[in-house]
Tab-separated table of C-alpha atoms (C1' of nucleotides) in Angstrom:
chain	number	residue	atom	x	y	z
A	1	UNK	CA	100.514	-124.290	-16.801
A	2	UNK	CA	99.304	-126.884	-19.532
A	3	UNK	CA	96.948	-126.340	-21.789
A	4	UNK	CA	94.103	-128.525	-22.819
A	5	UNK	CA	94.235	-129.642	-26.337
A	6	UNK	CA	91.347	-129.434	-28.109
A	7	UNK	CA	89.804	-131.470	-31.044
A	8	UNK	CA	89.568	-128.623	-33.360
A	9	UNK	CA	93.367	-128.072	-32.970
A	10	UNK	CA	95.572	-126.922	-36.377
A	11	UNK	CA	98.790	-128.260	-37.229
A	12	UNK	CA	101.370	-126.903	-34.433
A	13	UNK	CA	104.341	-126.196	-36.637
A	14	UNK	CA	106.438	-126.212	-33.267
A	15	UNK	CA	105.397	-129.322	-32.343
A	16	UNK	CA	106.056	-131.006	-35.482
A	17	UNK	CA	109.814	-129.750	-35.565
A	18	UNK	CA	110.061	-131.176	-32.210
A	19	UNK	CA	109.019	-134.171	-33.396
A	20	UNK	CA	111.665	-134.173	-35.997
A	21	UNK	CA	114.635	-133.254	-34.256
A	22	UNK	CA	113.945	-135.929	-31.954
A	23	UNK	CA	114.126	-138.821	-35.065
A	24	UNK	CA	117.321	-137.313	-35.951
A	25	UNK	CA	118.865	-136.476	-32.259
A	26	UNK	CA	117.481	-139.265	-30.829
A	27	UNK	CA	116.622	-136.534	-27.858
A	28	UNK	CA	114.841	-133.955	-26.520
A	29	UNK	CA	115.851	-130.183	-27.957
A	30	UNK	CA	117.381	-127.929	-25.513
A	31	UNK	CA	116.128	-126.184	-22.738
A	32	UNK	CA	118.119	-123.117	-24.071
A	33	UNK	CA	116.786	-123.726	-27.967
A	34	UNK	CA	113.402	-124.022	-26.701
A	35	UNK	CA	114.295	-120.872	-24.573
A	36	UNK	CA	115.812	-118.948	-27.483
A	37	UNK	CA	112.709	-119.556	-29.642
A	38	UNK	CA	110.203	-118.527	-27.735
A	39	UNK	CA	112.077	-115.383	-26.810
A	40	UNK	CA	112.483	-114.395	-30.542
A	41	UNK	CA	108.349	-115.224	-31.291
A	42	UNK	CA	107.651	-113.261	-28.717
A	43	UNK	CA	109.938	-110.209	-29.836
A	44	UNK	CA	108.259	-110.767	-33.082
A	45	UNK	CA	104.917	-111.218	-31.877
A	46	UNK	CA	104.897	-108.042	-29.202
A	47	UNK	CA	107.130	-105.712	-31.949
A	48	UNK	CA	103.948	-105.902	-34.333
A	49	UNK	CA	101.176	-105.124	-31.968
A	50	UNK	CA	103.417	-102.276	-30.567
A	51	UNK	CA	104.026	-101.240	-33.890
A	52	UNK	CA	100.095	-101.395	-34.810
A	53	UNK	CA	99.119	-99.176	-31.267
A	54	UNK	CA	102.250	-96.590	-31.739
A	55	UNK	CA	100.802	-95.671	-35.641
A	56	UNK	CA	98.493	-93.481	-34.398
A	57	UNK	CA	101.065	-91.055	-32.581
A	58	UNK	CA	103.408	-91.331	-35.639
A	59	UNK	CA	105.970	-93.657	-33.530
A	60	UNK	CA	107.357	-97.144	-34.140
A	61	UNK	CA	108.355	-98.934	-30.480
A	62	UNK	CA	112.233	-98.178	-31.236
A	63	UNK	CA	111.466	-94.172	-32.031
A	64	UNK	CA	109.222	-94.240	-28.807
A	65	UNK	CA	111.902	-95.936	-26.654
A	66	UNK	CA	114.318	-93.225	-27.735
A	67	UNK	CA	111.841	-90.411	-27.093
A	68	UNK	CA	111.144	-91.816	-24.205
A	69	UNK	CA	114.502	-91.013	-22.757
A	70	UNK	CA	114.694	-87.956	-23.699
A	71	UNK	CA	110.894	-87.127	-22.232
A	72	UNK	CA	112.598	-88.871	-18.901
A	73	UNK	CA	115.342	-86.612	-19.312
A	74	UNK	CA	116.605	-84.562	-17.133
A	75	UNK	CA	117.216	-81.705	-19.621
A	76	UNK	CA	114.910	-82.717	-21.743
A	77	UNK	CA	117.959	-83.125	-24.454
A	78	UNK	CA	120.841	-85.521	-24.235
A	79	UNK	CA	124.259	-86.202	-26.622
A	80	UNK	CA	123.483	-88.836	-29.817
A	81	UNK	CA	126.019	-91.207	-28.228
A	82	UNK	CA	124.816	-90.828	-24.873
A	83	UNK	CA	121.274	-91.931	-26.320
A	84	UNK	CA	122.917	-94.431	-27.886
A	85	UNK	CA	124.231	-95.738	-24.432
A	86	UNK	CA	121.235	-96.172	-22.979
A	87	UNK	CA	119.199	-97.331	-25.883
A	88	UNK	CA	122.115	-100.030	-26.560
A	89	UNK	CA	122.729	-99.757	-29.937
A	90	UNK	CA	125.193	-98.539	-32.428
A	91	UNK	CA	125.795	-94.878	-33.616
A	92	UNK	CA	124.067	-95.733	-36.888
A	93	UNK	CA	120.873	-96.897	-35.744
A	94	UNK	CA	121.169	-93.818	-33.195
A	95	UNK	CA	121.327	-91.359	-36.706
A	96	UNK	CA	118.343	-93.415	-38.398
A	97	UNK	CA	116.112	-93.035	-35.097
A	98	UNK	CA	116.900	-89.443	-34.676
A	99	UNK	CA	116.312	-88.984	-38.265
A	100	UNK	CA	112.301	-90.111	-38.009
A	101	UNK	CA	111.772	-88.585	-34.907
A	102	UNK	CA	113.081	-85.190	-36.157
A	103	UNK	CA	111.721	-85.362	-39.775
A	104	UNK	CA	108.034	-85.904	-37.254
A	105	UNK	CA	108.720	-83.110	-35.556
A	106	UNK	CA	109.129	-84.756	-32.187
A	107	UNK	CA	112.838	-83.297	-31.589
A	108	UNK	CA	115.333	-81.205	-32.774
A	109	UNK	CA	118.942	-81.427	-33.238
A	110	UNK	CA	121.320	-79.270	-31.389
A	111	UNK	CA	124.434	-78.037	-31.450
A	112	UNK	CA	126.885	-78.823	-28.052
A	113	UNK	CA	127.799	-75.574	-26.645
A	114	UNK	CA	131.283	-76.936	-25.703
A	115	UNK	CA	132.155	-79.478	-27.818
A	116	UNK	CA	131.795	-78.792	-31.131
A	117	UNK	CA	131.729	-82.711	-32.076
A	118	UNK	CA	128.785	-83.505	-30.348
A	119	UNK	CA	125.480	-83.095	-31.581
A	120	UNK	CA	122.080	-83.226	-28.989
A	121	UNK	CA	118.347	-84.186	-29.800
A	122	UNK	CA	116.208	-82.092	-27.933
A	123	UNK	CA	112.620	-83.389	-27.778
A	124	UNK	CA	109.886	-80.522	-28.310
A	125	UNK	CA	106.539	-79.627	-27.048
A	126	UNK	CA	104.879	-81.776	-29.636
A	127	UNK	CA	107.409	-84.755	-28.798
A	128	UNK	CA	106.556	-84.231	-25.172
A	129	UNK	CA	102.516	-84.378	-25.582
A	130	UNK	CA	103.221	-87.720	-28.004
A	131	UNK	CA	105.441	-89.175	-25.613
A	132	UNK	CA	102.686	-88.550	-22.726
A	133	UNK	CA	99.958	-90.021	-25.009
A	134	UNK	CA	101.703	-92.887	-26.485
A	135	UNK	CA	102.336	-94.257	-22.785
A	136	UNK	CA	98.971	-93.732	-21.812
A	137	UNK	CA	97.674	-95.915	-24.924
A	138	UNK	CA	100.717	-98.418	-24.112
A	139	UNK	CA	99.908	-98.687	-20.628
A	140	UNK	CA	95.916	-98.726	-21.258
A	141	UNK	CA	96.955	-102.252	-23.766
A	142	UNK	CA	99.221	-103.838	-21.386
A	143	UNK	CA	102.366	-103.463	-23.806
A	144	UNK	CA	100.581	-106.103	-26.057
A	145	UNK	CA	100.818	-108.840	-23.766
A	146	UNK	CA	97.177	-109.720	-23.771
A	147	UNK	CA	96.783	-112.740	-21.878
A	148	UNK	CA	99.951	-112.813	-19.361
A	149	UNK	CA	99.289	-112.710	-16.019
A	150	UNK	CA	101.468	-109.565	-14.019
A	151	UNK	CA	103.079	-112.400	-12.125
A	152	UNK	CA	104.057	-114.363	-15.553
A	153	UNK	CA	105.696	-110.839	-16.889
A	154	UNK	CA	107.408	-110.176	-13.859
A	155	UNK	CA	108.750	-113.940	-13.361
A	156	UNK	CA	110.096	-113.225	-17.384
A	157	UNK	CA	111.802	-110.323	-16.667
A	158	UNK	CA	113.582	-111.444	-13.667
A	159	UNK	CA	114.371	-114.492	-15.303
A	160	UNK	CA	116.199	-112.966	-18.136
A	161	UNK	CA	117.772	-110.237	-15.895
A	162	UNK	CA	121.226	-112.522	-15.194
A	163	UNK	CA	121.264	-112.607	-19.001
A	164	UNK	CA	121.263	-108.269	-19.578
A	165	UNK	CA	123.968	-108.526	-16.858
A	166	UNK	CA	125.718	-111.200	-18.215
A	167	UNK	CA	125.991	-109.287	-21.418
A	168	UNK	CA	126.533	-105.832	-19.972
A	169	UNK	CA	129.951	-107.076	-18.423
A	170	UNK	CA	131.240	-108.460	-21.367
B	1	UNK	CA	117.306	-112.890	-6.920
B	2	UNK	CA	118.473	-109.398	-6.262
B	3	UNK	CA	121.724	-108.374	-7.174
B	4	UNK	CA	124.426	-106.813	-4.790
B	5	UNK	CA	125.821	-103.549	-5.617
B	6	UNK	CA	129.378	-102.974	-5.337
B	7	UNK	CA	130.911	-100.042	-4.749
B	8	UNK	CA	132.507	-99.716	-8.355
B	9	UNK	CA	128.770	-100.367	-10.011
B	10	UNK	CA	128.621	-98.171	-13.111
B	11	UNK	CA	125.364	-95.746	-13.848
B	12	UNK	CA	122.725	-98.500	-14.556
B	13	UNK	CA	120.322	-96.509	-17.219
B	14	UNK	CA	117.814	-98.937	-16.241
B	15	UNK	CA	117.649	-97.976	-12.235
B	16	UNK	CA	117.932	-94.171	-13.585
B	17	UNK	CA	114.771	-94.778	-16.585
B	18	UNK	CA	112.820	-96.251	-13.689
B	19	UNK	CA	113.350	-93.272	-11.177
B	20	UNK	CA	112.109	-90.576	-13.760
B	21	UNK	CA	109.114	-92.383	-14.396
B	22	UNK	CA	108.194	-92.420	-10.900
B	23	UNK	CA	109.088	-88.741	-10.814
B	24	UNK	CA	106.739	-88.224	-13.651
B	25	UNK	CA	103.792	-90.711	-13.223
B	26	UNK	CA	103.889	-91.523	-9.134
B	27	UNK	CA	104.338	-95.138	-9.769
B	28	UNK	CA	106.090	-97.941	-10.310
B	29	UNK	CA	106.489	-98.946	-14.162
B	30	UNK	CA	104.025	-101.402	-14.931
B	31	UNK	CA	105.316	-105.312	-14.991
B	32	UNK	CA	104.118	-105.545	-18.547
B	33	UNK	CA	106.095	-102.456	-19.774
B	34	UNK	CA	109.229	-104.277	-17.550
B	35	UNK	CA	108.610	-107.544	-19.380
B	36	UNK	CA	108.615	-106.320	-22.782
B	37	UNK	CA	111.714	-104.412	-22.481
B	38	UNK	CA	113.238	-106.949	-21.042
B	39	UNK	CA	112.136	-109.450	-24.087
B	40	UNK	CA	113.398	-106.860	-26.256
B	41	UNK	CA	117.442	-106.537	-24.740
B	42	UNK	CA	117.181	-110.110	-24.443
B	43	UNK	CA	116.476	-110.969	-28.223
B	44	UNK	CA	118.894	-108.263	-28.912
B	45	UNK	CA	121.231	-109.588	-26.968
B	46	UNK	CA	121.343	-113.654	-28.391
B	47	UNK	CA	120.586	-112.746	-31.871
B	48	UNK	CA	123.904	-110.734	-31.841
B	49	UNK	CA	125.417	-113.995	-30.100
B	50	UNK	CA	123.730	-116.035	-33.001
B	51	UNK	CA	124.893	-114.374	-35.298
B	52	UNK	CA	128.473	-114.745	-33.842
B	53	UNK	CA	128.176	-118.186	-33.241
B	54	UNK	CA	127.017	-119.024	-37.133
B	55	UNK	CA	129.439	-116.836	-38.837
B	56	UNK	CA	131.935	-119.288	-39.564
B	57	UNK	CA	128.932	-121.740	-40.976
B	58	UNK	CA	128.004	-118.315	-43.652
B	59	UNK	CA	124.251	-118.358	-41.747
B	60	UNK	CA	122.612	-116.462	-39.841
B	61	UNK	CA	120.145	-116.908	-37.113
B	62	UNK	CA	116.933	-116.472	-39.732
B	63	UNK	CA	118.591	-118.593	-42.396
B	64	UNK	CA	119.610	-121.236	-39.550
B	65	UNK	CA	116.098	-121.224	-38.793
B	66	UNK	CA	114.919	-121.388	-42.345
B	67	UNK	CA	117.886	-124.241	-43.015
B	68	UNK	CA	116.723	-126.355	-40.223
B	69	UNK	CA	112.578	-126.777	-41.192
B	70	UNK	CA	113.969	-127.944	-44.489
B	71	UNK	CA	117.046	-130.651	-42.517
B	72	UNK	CA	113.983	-131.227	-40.375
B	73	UNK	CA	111.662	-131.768	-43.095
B	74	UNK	CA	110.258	-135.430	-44.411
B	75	UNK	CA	111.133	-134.630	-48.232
B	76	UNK	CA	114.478	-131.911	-47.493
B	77	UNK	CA	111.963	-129.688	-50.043
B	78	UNK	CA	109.049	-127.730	-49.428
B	79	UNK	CA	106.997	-124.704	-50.927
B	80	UNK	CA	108.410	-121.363	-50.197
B	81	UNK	CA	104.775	-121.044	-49.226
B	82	UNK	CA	104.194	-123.568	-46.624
B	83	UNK	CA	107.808	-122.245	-45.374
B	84	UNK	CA	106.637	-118.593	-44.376
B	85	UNK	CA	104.256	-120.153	-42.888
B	86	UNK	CA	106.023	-121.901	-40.290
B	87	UNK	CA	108.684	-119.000	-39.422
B	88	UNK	CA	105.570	-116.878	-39.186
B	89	UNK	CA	106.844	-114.431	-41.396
B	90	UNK	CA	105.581	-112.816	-44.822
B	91	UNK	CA	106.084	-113.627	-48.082
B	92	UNK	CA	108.738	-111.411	-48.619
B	93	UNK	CA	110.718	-112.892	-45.986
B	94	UNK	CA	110.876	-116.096	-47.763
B	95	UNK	CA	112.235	-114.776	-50.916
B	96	UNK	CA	114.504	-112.755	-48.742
B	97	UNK	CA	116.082	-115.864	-46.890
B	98	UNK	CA	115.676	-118.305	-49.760
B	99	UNK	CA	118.137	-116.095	-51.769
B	100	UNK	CA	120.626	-115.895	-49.360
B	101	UNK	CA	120.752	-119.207	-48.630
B	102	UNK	CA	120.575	-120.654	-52.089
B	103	UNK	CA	123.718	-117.996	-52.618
B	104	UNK	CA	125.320	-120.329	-50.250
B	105	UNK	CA	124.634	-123.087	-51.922
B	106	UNK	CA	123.089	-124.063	-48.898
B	107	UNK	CA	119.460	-125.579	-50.972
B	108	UNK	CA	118.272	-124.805	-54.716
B	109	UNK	CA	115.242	-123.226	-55.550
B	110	UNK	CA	113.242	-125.963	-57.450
B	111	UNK	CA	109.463	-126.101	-59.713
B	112	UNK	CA	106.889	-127.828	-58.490
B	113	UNK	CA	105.296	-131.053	-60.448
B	114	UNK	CA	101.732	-130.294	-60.465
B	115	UNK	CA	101.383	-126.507	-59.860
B	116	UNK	CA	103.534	-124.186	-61.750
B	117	UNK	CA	103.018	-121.388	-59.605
B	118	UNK	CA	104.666	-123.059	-56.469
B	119	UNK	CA	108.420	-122.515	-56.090
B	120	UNK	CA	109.882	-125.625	-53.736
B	121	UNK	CA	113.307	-125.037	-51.689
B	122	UNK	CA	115.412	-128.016	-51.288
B	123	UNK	CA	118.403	-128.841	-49.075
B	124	UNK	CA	121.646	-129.852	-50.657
B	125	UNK	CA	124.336	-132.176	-49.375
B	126	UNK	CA	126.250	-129.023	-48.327
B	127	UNK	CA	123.465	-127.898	-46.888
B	128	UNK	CA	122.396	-130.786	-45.046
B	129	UNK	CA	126.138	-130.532	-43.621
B	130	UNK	CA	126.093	-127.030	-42.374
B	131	UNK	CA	122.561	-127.957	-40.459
B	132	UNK	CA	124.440	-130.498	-38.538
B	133	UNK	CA	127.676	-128.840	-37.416
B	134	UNK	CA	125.746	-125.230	-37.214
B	135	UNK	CA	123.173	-127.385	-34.836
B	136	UNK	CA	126.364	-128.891	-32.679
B	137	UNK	CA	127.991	-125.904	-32.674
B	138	UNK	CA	124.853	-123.519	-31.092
B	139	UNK	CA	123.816	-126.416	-28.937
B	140	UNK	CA	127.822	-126.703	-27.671
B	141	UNK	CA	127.633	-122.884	-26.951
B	142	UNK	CA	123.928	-123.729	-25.191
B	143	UNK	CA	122.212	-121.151	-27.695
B	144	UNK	CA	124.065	-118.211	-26.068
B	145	UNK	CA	121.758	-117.965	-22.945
B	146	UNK	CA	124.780	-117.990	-20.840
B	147	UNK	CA	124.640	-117.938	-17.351
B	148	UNK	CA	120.737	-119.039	-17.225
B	149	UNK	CA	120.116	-122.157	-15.632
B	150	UNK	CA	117.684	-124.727	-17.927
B	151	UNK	CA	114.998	-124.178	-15.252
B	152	UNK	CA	114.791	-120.927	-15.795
B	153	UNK	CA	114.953	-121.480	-19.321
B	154	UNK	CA	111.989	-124.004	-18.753
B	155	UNK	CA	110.583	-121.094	-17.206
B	156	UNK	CA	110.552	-118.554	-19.568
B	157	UNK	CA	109.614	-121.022	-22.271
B	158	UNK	CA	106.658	-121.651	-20.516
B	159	UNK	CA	105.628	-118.268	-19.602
B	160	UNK	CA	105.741	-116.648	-22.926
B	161	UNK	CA	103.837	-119.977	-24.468
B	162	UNK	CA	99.982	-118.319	-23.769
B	163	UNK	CA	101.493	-115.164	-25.896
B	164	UNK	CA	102.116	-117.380	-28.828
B	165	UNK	CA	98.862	-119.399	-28.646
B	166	UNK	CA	97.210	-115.862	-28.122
B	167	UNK	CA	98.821	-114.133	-31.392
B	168	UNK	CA	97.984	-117.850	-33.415
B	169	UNK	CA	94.444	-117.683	-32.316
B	170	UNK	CA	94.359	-114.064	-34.216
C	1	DG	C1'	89.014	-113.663	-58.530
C	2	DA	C1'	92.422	-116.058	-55.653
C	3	DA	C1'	96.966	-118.198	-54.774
C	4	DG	C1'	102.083	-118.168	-54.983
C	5	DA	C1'	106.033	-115.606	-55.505
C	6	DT	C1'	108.473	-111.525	-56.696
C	7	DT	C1'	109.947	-106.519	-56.837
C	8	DG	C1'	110.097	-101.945	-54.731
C	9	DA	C1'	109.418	-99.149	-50.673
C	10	DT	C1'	110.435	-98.201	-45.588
C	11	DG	C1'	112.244	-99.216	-40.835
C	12	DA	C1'	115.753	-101.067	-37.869
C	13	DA	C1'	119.830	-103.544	-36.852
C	14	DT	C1'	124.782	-104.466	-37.922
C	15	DC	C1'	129.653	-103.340	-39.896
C	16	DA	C1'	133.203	-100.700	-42.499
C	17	DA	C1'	134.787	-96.462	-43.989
C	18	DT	C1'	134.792	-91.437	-43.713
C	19	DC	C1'	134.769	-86.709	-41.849
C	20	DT	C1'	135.218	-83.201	-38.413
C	21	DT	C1'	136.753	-81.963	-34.007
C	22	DT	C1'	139.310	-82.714	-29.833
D	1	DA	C1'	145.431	-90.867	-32.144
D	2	DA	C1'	140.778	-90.826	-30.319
D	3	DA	C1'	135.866	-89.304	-30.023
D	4	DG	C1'	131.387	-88.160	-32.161
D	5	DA	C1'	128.494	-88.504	-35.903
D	6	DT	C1'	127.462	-89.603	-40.600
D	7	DT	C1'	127.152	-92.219	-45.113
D	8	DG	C1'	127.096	-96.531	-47.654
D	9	DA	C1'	126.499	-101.598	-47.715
D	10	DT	C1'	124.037	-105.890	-46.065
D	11	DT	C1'	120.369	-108.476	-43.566
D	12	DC	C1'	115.710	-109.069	-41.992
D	13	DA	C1'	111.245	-107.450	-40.992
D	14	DT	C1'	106.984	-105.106	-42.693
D	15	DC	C1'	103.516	-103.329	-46.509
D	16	DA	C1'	101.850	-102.235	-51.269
D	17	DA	C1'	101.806	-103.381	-55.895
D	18	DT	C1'	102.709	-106.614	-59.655
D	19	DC	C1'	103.020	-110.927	-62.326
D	20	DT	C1'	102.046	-115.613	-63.468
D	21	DT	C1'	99.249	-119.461	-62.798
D	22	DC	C1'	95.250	-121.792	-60.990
DNA sequence: GAAGATTGATGAATCAATCTTT
DNA sequence: AAAGATTGATTCATCAATCTTC
């Protein structure tokens, strides 16, 4: 879909580099730099207003996203590197997340009872009631997407699917 | 497209996220949740390729960014101002990426004729240099996007575009 | 007072190096 | 040696506070 242009219209800083790259190219950028572009605005664009609605609960969207799987746990507690599995990131952003969400009182760490190397974060009862809340306030705002249409999100996400598979087998 | 499963498919923590939350809320998760974690693994997922990709040129994706609106600029110089503006991001930012990239002797930070609070950036030679080859070499490895075809590229471009116009309106 | 840029703080991501335990 | 987690360093994002200049 195309929108109108209107007469009131402000410099389009997008536009303009288009413009650009075309006197120097002598050709149209990319499908796949167009692509990549508006996938990073839009991380940075949804990452603030999930930011803005998860301040009330004491959350940022990473710290919910790991809560979140340990609310959807099975146990209710899970290993640090298993978290960091699923969360797909490295041990050291695993220790910084569990850090906030323990020094807010929304888990606990835990000692294995096997292995002694392993440590688990255990959410608690005041993790679990955030975790509840949070979602409803997440789900009551649409994630942030304001003006996408369900069919829009869900042509997005199984657009970029190939790409999560692509890099999960590498 | 749906996927086949094979017989040797590993524990998708995707498939696994999905079933809890239908164990906990008695429906599906909503396409908007869905789309933004899917934006989210896929910036994840390039910016790491990115970042890869513009090692060997000492950038990285920001500064690329940053480098390019300055190649792609009328004078090669503009105010650090007018730069944050068209990344979209704060003040801070700027300084941030300026430093780095005037470390690389990638543009010099220079004063501004008429108003002496206005710091300009401007491109060197070098810089100028590393644009181009940094430009051939992410447009040679198609941005990272992989195995996604340019219309679905085309497609995700222009289903995210109402997000952006919605977050500039604000 | 407002505009432009900077410094200092925090959060989140990476990597390299380290430490304990297996 | 390998696995699990942590600390320290760097980059990029935000905000709050500051400083100079308009």
């Amino acid at each position: 879909m195309v929108r109108a242009m209107t007469s009131t219209e402000r410099f389009d800083p997008i536009a303009e580099a288009r413009r650009r790259w075309i006197e120097h190219w002598g050709d149209e950028p990319t499908p796949a730099m167009v692509a990549v572009t508006s996938i990073m605005r839009a991380q940075q664009i949804l990452m603030g207003r999930l930011n803005a609605l998860l301040k009330p609960f004491d959350l940022t969207f990473p710290r919910y996203e790991a809560l979140m799987i340990l609310y959807l746990s099975r146990r209710g507690s899970m290993p640090l590197g298993k978290l960091g599995a699923r969360l797909q990131v490295h041990p050291t952003s695993v220790t910084s997340l569990i850090d906030g969400l323990e020094r807010s009182g929304h888990l606990r760490r835990t000692a294995h009872a096997e292995d002694r190397r392993t440590t688990l974060a255990e959410i608690t009862e005041q993790g679990r009631a955030v975790a509840a809340g949070a979602t409803d306030a997440l789900n009551r705002a649409r994630f942030g997407v304001g003006p996408l249409a369900d069919d829009d999100l869900d042509a997005i996400a199984a657009a970029i699917d190939p790409l999560r598979e692509d890099a999960d087998a590498a």
